Coordinates of C-alpha atoms and ligand atoms in Angstrom, one line a residue:
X60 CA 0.0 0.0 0.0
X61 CA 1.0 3.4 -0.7
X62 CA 2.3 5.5 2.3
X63 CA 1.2 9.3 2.7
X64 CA 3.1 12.3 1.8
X65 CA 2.6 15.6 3.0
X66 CA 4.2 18.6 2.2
X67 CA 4.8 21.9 4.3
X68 CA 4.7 25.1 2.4
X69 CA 5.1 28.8 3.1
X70 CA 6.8 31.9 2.9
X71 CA 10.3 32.6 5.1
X72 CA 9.8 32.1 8.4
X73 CA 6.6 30.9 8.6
X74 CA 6.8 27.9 10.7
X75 CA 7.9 25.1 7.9
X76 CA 11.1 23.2 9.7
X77 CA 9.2 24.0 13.5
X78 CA 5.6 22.0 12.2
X79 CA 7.1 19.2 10.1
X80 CA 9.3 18.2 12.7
X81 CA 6.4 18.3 15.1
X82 CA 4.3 16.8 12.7
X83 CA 6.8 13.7 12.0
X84 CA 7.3 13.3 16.1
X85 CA 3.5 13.3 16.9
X86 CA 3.4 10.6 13.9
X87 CA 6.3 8.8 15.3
X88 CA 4.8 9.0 18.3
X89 CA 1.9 6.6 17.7
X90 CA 4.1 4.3 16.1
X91 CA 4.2 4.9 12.6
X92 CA 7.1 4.8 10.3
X93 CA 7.8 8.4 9.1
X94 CA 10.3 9.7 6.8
X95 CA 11.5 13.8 6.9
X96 CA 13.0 15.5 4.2
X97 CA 14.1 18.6 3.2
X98 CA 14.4 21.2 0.1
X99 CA 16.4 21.5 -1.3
X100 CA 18.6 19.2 -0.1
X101 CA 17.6 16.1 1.9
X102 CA 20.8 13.8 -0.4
X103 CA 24.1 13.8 -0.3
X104 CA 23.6 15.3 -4.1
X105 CA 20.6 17.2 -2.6
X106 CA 22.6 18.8 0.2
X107 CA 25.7 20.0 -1.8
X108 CA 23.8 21.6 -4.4
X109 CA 21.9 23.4 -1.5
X110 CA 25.2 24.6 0.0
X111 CA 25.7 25.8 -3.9
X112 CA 22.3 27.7 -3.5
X113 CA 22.0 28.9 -0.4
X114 CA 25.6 31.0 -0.1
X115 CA 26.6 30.6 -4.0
X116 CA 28.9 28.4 -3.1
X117 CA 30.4 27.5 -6.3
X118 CA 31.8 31.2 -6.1
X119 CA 29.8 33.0 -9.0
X120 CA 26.4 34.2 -9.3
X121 CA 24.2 31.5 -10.4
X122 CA 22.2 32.3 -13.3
X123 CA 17.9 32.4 -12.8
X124 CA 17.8 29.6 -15.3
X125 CA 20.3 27.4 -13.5
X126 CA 18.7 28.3 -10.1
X127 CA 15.4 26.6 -11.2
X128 CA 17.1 23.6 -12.9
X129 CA 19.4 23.1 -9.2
X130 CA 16.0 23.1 -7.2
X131 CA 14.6 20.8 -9.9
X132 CA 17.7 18.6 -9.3
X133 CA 17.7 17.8 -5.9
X134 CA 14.2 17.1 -5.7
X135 CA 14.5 14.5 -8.7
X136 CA 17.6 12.6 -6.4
X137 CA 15.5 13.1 -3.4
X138 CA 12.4 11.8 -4.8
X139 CA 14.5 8.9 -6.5
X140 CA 16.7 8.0 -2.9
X141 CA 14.0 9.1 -0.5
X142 CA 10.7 9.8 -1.3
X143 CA 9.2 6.7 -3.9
X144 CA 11.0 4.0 -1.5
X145 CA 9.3 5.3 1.6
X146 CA 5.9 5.7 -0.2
X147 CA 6.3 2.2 -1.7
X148 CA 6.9 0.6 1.7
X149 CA 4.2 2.3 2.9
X150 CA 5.4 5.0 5.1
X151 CA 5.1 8.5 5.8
X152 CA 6.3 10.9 4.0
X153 CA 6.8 14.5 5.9
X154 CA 8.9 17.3 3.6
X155 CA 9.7 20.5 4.4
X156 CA 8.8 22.4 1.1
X157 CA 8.2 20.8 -2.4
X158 CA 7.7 21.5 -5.7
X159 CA 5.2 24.3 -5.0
X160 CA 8.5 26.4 -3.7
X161 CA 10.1 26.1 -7.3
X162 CA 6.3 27.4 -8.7
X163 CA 6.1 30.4 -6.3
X164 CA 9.6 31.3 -5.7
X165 CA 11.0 30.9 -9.5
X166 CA 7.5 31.5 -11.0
X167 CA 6.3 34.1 -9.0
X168 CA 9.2 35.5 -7.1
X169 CA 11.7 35.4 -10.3
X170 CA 8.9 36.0 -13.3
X171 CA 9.5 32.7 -15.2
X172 CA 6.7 31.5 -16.8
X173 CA 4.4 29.5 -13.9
X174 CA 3.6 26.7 -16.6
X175 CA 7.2 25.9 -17.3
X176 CA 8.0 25.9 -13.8
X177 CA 4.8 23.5 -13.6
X178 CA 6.2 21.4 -16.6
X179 CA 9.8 21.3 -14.8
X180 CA 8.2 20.4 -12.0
X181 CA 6.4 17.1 -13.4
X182 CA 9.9 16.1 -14.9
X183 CA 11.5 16.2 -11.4
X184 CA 9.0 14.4 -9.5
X185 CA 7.2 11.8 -11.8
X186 CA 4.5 9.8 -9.5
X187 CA 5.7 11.8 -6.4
X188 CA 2.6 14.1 -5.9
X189 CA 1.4 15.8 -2.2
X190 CA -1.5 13.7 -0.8
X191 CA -1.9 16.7 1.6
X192 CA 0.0 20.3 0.9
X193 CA -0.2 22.4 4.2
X194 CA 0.5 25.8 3.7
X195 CA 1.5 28.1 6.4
X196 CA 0.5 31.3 5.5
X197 CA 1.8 34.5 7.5
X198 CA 2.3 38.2 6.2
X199 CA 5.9 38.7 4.6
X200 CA 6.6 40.8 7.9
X201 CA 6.0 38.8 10.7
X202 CA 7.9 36.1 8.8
X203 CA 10.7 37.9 8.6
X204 CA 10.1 39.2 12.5
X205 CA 10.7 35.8 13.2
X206 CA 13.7 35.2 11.2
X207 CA 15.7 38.3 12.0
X208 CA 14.9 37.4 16.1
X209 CA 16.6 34.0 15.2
X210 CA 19.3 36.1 13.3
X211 CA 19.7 37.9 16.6
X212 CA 19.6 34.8 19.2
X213 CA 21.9 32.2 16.3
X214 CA 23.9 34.6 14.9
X215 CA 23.5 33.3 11.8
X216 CA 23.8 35.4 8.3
X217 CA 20.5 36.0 5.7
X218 CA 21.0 33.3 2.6
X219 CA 20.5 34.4 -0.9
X220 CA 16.7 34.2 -1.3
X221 CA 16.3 35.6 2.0
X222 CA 18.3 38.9 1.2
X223 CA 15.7 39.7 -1.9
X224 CA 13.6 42.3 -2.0
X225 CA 10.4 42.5 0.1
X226 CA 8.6 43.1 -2.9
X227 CA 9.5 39.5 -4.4
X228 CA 8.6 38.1 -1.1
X229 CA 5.1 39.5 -1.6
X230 CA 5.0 37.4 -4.9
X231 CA 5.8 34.4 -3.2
X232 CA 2.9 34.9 -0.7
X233 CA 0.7 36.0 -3.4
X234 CA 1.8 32.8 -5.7
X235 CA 1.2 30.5 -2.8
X236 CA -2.5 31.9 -2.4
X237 CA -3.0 31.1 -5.8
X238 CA -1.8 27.8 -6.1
X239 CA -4.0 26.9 -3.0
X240 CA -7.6 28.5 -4.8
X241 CA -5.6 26.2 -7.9
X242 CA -5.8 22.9 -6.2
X243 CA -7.9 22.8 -3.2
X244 CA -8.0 19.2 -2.9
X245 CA -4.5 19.1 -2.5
X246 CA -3.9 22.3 -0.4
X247 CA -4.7 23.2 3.4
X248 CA -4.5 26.9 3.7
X249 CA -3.5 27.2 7.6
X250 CA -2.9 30.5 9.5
X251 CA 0.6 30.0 10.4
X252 CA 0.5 33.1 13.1
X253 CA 0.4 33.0 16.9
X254 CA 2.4 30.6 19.4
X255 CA 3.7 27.2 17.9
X256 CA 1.5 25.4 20.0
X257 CA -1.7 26.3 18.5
X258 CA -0.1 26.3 15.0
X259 CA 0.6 23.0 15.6
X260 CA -3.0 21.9 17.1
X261 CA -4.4 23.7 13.4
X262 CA -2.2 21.1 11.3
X263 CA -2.6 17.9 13.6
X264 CA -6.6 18.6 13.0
X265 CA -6.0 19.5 9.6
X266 CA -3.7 15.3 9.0
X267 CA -6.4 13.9 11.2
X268 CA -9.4 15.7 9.2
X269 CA -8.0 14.4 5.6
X270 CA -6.3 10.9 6.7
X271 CA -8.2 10.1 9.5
Ligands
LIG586 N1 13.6 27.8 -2.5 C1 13.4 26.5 -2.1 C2 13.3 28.2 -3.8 O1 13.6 29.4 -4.2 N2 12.9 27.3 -4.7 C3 12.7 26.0 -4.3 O2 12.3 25.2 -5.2 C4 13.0 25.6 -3.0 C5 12.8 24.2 -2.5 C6 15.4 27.5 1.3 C7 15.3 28.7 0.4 O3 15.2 28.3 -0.9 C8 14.1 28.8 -1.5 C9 13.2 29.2 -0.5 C10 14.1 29.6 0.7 O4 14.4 30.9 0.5 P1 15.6 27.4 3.9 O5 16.7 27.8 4.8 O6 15.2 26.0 3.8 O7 15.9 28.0 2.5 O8 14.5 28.5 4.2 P2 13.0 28.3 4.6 O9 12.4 27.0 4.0 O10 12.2 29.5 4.3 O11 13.1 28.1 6.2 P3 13.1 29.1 7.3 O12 13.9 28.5 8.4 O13 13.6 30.4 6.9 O14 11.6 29.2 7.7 P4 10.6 28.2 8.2 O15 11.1 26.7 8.1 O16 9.3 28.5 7.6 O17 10.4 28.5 9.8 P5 11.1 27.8 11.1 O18 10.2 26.8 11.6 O19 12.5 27.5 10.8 O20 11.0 29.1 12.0 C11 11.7 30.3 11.8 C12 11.9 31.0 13.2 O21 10.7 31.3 13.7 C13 10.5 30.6 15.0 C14 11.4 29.4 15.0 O22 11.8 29.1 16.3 C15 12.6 30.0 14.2 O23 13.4 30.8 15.0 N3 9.1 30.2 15.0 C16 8.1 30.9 15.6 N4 8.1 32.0 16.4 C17 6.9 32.4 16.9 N5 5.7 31.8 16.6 C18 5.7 30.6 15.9 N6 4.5 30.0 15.7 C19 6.9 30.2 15.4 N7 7.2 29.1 14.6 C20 8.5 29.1 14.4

């Protein structure tokens, strides 16, 4: 039988990494064998490409067009190594974003065209679709409130996406909105504001609500 994969997805800082890793304990925690993964990243392949993304490691500016084809790269190895293996034994499958990111943030946030990015998309992920997308929505500045606190406390520096423009971050919110009214079957539309606790009582309702 088929396992369940459910993807978390939202702009910067709205609670992704905190609620999947909930999520996957709560599962875990009535005994169920559950898998978390990451974009990109989530591979050995997956992982150094992010490093390339994420601080441009290679030590150039990576082009827009070879920004979507990297993201579209790791999630073809992870979907390959991680995510079709767990499904076919059956498990769990929690990731912390998708292919939705590539739509929004390269679609949206960049201006590609959204159909490419959707044709890309299918490419990279063959039979690997959401059963359940959970998107946590917050405003573009209390999502980055939260990041530049954890800035503050980790002393950690912005990555490249984070560092653009509010105005792009406004297209990823907007993007995400309307790939949610796009597929409402697949997508769970959850108010990612106030304390974690409650966020994470609105998503347990929301897995219990579609997979019983
Ligand atoms: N990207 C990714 C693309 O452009 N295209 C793609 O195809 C893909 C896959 C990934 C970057 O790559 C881009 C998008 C991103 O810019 P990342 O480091 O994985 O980079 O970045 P994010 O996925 O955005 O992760 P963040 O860590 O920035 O945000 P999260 O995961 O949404 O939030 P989280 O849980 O880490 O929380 C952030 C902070 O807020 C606190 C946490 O403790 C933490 O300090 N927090 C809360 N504070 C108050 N109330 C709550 N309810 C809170 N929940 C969490």
């Amino acid at each position: 039988m088929r396992g369940t994969f459910i993807t978390f997805e939202g702009p910067e800082g709205s609670g992704k990494t905190t609620q999947a890793k909930r999520l996957v304990e709560r599962l875990q925690g009535e005994g169920r064998d559950v898998v978390y993964t990451r974009e990109p990243g989530g591979t050995k392949t997956g992982e150094a490409i992010r490093e390339i993304l994420q601080y441009d490691a290679a030590g150039e500016p990576i082009a827009d067009e070879c920004e979507v084809l990297l993201f579209a790269a790791s999630r073809a190895q992870l979907v390959r190594a991680v995510i079709l293996p767990a499904l076919e034994r059956g498990a769990w499958v929690i990731s912390d974003r998708f292919a939705d990111s590539t739509t929004v943030y390269q679609g949206y946030g960049r201006g590609f065209s959204v159909e490419d990015m959707l044709s890309i998309n299918a490419f990279a992920i063959g039979q690997a679709i959401p059963d359940l997308t959970i998107l946590l929505d917050v405003t573009v500045a209390s999502g980055f409130a939260r990041l530049a606190k954890r800035t503050k406390q980790q002393n950690t520096k912005k990555d490249r996406i984070e560092q653009e423009a509010r105005a792009f971050h406004e297209r990823v919110r907007q993007g995400y909105l309307d790939l949610a009214a796009r597929w409402p079957e697949r997508f769970q539309r959850l108010d990612g504001s106030g304390p974690a606790d409650d966020v994470e009582a609105r998503v347990w309702e929301c897995v219990q609500h579609v997979h019983g």
